[in-house]
PDB file of C-alpha atoms in Angstrom:
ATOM      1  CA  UNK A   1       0.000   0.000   0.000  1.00 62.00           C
ATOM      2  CA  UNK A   2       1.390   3.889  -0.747  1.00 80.00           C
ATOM      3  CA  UNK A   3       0.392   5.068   2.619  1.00 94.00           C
ATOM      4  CA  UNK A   4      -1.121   8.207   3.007  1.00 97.00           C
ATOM      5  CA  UNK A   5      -0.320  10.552   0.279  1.00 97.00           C
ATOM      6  CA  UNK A   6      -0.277  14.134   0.503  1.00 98.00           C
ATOM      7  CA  UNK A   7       0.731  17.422  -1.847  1.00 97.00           C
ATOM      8  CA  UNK A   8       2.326  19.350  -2.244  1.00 97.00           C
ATOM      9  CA  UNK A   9       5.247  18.628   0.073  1.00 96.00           C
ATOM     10  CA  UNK A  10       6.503  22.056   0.506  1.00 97.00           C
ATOM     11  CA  UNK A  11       4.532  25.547   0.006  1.00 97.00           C
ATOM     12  CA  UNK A  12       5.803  28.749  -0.152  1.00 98.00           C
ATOM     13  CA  UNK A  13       3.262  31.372  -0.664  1.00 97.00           C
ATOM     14  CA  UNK A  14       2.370  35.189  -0.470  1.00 97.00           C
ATOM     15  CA  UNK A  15       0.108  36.699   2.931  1.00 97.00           C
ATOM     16  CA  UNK A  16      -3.197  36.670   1.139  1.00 97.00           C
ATOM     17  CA  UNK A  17      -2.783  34.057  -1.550  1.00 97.00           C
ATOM     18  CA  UNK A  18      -5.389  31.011  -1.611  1.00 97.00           C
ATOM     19  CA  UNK A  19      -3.321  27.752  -0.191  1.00 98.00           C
ATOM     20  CA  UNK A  20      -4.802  24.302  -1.197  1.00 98.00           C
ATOM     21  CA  UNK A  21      -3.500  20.775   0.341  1.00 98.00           C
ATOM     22  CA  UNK A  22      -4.198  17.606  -0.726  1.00 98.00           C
ATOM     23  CA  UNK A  23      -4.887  13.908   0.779  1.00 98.00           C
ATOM     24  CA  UNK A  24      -5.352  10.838  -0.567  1.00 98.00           C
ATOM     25  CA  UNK A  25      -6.210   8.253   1.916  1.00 97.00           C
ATOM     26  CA  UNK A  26      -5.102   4.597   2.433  1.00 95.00           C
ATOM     27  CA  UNK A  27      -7.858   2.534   0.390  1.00 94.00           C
ATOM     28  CA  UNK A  28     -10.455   1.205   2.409  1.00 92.00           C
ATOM     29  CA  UNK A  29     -10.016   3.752   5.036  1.00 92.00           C
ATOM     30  CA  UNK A  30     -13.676   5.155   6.234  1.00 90.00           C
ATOM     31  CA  UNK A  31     -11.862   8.028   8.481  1.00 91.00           C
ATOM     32  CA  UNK A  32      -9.641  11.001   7.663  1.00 94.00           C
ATOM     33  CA  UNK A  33      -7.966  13.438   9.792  1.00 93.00           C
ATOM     34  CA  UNK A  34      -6.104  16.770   9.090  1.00 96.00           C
ATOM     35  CA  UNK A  35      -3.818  18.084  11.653  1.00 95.00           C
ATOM     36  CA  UNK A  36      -1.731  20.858  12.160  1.00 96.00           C
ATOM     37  CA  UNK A  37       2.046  20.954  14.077  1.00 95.00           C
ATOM     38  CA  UNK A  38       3.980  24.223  14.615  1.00 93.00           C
ATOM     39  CA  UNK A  39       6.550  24.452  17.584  1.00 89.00           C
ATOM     40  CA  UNK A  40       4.140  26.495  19.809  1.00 89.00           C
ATOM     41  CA  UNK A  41       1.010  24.290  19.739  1.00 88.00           C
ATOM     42  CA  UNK A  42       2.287  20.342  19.135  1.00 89.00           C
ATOM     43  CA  UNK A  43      -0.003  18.988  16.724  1.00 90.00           C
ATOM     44  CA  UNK A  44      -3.602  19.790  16.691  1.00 90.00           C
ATOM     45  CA  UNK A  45      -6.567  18.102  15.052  1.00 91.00           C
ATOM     46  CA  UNK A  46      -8.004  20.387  12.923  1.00 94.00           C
ATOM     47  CA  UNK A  47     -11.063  18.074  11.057  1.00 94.00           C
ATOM     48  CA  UNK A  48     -11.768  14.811  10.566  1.00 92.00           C
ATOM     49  CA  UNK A  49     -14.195  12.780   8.308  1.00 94.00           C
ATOM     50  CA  UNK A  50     -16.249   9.538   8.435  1.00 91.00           C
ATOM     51  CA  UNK A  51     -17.407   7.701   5.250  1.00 93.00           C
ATOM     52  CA  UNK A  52     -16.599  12.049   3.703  1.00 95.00           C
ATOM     53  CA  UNK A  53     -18.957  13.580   5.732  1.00 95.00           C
ATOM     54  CA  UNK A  54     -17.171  16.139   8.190  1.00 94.00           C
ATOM     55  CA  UNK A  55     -18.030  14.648  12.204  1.00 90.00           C
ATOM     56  CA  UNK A  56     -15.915  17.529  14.135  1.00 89.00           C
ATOM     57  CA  UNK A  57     -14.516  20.407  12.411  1.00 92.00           C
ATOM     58  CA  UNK A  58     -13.811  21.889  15.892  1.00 89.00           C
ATOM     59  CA  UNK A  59     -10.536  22.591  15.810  1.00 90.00           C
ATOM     60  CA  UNK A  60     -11.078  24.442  12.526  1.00 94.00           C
ATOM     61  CA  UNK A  61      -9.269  28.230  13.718  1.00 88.00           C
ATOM     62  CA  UNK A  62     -11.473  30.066  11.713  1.00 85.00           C
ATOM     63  CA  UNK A  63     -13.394  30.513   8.695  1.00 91.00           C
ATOM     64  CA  UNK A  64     -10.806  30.997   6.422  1.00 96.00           C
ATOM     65  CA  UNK A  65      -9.975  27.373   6.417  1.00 97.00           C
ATOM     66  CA  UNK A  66     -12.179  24.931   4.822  1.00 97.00           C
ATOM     67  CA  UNK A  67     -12.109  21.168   4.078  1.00 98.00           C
ATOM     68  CA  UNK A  68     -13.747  18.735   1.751  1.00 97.00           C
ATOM     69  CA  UNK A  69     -14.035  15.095   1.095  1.00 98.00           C
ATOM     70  CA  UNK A  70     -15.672  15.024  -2.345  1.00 97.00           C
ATOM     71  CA  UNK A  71     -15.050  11.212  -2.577  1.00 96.00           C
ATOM     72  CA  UNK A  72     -13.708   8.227  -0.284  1.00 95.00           C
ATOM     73  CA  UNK A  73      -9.768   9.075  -2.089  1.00 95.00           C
ATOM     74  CA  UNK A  74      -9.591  12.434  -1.891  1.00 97.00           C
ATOM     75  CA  UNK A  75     -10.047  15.433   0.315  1.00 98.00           C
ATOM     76  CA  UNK A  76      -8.386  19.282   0.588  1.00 98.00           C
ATOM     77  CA  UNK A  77      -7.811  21.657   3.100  1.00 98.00           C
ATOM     78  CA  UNK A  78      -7.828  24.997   1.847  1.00 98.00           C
ATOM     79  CA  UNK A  79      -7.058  28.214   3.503  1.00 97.00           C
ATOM     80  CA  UNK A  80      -7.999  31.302   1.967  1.00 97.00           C
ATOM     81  CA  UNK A  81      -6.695  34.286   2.667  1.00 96.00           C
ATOM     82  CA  UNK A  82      -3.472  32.875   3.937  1.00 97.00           C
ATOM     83  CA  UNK A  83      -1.501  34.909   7.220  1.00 96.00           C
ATOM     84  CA  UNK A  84       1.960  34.202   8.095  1.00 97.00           C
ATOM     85  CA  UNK A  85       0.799  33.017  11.344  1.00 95.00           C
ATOM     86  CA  UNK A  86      -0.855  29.691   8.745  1.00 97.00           C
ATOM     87  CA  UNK A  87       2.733  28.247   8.371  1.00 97.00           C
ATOM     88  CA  UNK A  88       3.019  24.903  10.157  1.00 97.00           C
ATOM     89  CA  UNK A  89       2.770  21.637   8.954  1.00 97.00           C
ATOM     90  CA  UNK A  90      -0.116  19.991   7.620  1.00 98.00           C
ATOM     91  CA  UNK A  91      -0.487  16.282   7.982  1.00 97.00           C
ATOM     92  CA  UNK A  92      -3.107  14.466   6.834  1.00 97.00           C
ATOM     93  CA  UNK A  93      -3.857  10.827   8.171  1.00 94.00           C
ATOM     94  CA  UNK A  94      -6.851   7.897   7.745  1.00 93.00           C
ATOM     95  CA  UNK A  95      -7.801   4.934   9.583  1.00 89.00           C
ATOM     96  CA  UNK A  96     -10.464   2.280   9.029  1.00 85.00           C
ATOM     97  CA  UNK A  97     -12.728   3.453  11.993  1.00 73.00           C
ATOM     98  CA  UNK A  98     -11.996   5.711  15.236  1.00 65.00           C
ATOM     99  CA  UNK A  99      -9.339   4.368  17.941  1.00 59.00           C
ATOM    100  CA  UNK A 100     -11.021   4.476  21.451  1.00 54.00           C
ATOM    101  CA  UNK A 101     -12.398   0.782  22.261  1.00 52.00           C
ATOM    102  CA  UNK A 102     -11.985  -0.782  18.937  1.00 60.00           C
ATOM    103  CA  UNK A 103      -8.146  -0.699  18.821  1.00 64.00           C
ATOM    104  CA  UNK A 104      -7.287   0.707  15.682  1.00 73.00           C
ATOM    105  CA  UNK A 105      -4.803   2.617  14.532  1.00 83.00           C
ATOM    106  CA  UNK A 106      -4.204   5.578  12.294  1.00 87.00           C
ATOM    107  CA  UNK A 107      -1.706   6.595   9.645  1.00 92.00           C
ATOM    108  CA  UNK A 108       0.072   9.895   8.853  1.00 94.00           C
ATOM    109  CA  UNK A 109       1.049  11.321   5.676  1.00 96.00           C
ATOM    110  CA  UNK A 110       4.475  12.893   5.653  1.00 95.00           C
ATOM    111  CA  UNK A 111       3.130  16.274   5.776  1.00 97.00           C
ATOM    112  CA  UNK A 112       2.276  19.096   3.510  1.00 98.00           C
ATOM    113  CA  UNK A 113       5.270  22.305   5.102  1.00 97.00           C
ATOM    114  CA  UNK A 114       3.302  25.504   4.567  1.00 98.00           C
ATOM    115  CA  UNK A 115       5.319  28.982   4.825  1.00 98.00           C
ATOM    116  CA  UNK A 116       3.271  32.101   4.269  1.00 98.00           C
ATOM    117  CA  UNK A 117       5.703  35.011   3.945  1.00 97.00           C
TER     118      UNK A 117
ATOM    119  CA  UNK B   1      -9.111  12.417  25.784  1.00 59.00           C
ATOM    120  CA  UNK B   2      -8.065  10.724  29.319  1.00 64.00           C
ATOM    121  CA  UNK B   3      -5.665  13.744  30.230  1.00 81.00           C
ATOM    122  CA  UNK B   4      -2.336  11.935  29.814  1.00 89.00           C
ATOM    123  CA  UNK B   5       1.206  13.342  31.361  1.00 92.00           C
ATOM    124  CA  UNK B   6       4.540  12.254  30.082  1.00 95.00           C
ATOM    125  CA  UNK B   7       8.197  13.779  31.179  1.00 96.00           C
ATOM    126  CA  UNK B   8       9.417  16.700  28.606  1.00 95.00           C
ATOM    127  CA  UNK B   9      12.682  14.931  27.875  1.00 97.00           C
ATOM    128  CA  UNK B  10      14.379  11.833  28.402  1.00 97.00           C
ATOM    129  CA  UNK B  11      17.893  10.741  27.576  1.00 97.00           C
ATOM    130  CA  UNK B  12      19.077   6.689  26.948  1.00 96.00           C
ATOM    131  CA  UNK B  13      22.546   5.492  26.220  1.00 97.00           C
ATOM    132  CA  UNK B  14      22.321   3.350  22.999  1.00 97.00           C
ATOM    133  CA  UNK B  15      21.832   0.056  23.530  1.00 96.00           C
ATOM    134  CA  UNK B  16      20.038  -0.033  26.846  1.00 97.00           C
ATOM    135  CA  UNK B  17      16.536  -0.268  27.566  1.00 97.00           C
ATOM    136  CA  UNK B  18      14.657   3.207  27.232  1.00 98.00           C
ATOM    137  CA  UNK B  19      11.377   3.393  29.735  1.00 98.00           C
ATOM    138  CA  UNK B  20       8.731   6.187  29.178  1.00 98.00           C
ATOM    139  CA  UNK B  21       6.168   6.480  31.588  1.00 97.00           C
ATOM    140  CA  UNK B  22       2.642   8.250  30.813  1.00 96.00           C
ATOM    141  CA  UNK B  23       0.419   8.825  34.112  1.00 94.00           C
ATOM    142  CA  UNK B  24      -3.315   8.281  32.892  1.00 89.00           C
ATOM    143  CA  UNK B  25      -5.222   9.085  36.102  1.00 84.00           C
ATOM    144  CA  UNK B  26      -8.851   9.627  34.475  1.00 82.00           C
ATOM    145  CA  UNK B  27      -8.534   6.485  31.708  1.00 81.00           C
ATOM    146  CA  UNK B  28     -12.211   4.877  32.193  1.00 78.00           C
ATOM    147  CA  UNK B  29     -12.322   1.042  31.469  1.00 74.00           C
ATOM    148  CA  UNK B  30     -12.830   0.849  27.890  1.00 76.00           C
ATOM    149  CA  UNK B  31     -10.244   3.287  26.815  1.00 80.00           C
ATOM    150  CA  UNK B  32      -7.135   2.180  25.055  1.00 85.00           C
ATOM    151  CA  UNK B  33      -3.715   3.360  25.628  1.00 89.00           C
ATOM    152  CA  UNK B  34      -1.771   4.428  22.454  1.00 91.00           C
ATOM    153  CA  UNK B  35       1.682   5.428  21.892  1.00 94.00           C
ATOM    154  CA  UNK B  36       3.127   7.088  18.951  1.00 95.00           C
ATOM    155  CA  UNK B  37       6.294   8.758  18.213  1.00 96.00           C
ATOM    156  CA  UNK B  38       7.501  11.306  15.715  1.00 96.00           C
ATOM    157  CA  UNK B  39      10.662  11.569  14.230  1.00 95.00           C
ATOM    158  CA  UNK B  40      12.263  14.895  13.521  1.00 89.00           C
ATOM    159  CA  UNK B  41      10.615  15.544   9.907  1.00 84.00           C
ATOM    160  CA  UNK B  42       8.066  13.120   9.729  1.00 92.00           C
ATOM    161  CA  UNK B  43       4.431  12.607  10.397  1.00 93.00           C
ATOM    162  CA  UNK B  44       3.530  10.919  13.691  1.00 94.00           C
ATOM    163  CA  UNK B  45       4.041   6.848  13.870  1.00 94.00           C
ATOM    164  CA  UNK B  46       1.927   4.105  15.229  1.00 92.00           C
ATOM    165  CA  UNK B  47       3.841   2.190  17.871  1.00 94.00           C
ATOM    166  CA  UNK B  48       2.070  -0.036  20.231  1.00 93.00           C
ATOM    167  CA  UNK B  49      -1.524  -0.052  21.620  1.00 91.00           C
ATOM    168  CA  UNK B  50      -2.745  -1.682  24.742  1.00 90.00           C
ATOM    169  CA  UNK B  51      -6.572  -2.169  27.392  1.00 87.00           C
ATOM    170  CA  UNK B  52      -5.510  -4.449  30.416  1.00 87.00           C
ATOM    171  CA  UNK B  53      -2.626  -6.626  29.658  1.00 84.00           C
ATOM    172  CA  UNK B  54       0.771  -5.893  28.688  1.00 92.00           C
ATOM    173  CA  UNK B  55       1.147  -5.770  24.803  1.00 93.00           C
ATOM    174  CA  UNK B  56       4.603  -6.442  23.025  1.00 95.00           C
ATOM    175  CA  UNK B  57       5.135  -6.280  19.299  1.00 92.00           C
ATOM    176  CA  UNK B  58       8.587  -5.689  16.996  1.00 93.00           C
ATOM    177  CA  UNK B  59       9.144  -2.277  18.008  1.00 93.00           C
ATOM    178  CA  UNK B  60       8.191  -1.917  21.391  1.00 97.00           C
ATOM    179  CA  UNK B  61       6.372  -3.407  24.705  1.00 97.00           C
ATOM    180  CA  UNK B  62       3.919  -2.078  26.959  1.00 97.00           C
ATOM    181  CA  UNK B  63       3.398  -2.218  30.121  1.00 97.00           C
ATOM    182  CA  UNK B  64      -0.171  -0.995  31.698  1.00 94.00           C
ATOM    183  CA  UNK B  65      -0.124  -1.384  35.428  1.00 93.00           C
ATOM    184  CA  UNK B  66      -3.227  -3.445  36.984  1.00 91.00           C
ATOM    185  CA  UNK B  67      -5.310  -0.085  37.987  1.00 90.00           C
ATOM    186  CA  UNK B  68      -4.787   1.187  34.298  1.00 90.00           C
ATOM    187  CA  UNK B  69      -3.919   4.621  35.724  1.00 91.00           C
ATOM    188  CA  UNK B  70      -0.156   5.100  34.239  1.00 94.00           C
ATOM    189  CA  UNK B  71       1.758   2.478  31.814  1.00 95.00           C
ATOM    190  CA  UNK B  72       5.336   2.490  30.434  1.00 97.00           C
ATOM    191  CA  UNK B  73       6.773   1.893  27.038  1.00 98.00           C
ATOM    192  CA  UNK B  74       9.936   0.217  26.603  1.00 98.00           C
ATOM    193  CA  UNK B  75      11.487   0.632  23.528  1.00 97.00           C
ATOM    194  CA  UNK B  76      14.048  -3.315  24.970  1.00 96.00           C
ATOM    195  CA  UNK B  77      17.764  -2.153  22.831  1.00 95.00           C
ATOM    196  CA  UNK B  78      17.689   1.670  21.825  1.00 96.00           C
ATOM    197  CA  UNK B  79      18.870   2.472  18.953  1.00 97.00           C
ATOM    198  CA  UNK B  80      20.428   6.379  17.734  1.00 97.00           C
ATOM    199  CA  UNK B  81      16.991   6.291  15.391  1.00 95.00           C
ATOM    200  CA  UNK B  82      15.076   5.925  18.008  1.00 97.00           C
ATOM    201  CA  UNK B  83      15.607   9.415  19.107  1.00 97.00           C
ATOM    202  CA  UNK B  84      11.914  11.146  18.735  1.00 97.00           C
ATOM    203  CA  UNK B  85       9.030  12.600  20.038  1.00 97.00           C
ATOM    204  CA  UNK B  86       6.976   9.539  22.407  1.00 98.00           C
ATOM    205  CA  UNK B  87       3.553  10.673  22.902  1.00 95.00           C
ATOM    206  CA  UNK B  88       1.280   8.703  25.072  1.00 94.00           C
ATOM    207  CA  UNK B  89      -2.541   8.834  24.397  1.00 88.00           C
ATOM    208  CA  UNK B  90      -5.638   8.103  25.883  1.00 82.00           C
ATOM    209  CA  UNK B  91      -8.718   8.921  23.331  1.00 76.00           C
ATOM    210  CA  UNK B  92     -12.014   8.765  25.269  1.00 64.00           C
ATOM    211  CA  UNK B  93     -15.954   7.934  24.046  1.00 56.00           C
ATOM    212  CA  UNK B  94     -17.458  11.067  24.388  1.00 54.00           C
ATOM    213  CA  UNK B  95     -14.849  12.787  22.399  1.00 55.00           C
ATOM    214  CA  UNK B  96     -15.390  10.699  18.857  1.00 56.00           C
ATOM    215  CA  UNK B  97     -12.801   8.712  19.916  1.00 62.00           C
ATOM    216  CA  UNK B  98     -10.425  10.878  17.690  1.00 71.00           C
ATOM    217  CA  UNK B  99      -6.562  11.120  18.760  1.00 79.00           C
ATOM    218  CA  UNK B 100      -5.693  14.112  20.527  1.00 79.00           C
ATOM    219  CA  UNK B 101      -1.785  14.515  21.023  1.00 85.00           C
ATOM    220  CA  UNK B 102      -0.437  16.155  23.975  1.00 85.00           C
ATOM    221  CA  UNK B 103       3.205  17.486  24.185  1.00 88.00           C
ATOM    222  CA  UNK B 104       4.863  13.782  24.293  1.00 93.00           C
ATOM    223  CA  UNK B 105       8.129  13.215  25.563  1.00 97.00           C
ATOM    224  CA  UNK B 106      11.372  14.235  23.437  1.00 96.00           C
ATOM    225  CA  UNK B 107      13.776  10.840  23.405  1.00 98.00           C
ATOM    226  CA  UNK B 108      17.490  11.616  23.231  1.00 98.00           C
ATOM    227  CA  UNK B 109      19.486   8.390  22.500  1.00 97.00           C
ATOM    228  CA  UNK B 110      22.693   8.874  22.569  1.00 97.00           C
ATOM    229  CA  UNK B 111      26.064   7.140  21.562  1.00 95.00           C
TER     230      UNK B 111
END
């Protein structure tokens, strides 16, 4: 299996410019997760999906980010306008259902590096 | 999540046995413990998992003490790659179950 893929690896972009990221699951995954890691706040789970309907968005910062799940191997995260406080990293990770009492796992993409200058 | 406390920063000679404890205090009785790590650069990895009993696989082994309120990973002959962030985690029901990751503990091995 490819593992989680995600794109673009790096980003460099402008204060104000549109930023989209990009996720393709593991196959046969029902749940995906986008997460967020900068020194000051560890990594922080943004969204996640079940079956690509959005459960918890809660940790969404604000309503210039958005995600989508338009089918079971794809989803985005898209931030529009983009600050310079947006760089972090962006990973991206799916499991076959939630961990708690079932005792499954999830995987991580290697991350999508965002710098907003 | 079961709040979940782990050291900052640990430091293991290579070679030896590296122990990282996690103190789960509020872990109810059908919440797993998980451990991940994260190496510098890389997204977070799935290490060991364990309920009641002690769990060992290729990478690691767990131990969960009998009243489930800490447990220790032991990571048997460190290696210099083993040097990353451990983060202990205890997703509960009412919270979807999703993984919440605290600050972990940073693993030094050294030579």
């Amino acid at each position: 299996d490819a593992g989680v893929i995600q794109s673009p690896r790096h980003e460099v972009t402008e204060m104000g410019q549109e930023v989209t990221l990009r996720c393709k699951p593991i196959s046969g995954h029902d749940y995906l997760f986008w997460y967020r890691q900068t020194m000051m706040r560890g990594l922080e789970l943004l969204i996640y999906f079940n079956n690509n309907v959005p459960i918890d968005d809660s940790g969404m910062p604000e309503d210039r980010f958005s995600a989508k799940m338009p089918n079971a191997s794809f989803s985005t995260l898209k931030i529009q306008p983009s600050e310079p406080r947006d760089s972090a990293v962006y990973f991206c990770a799916s499991s076959r259902r939630l961990t708690g009492n079932s005792g499954n796992t999830i995987y991580f993409g290697e991350g999508s590096w965002l710098t907003v200058v | 999540d079961a709040k979940t406390t782990q050291p900052p920063s640990m430091d293991c000679a290579e070679g030896r046995a590296a122990n990282l404890p996690c103190n789960h205090s509020t872990i109810s009785g059908n919440e797993y413990v998980y451990w991940y790590r994260q190496i510098h650069s890389q997204g977070p990895q799935y290490i060991i998992h364990g309920l009641k009993n002690n769990e060992t696989n290729e990478m690691a082994s767990l131990i969960i003490t009998e009243d489930r309120k800490s447990s220790t990973l032991i990571l048997p002959h460190a290696t210099l790659r083993d040097t990353a962030v451990y983060y202990c985690i205890a997703p509960v029901s009412n919270s979807g179950y999703a993984l919440n990751f605290g600050k972990g503990t940073s693993l030094l091995v050294t030579p």
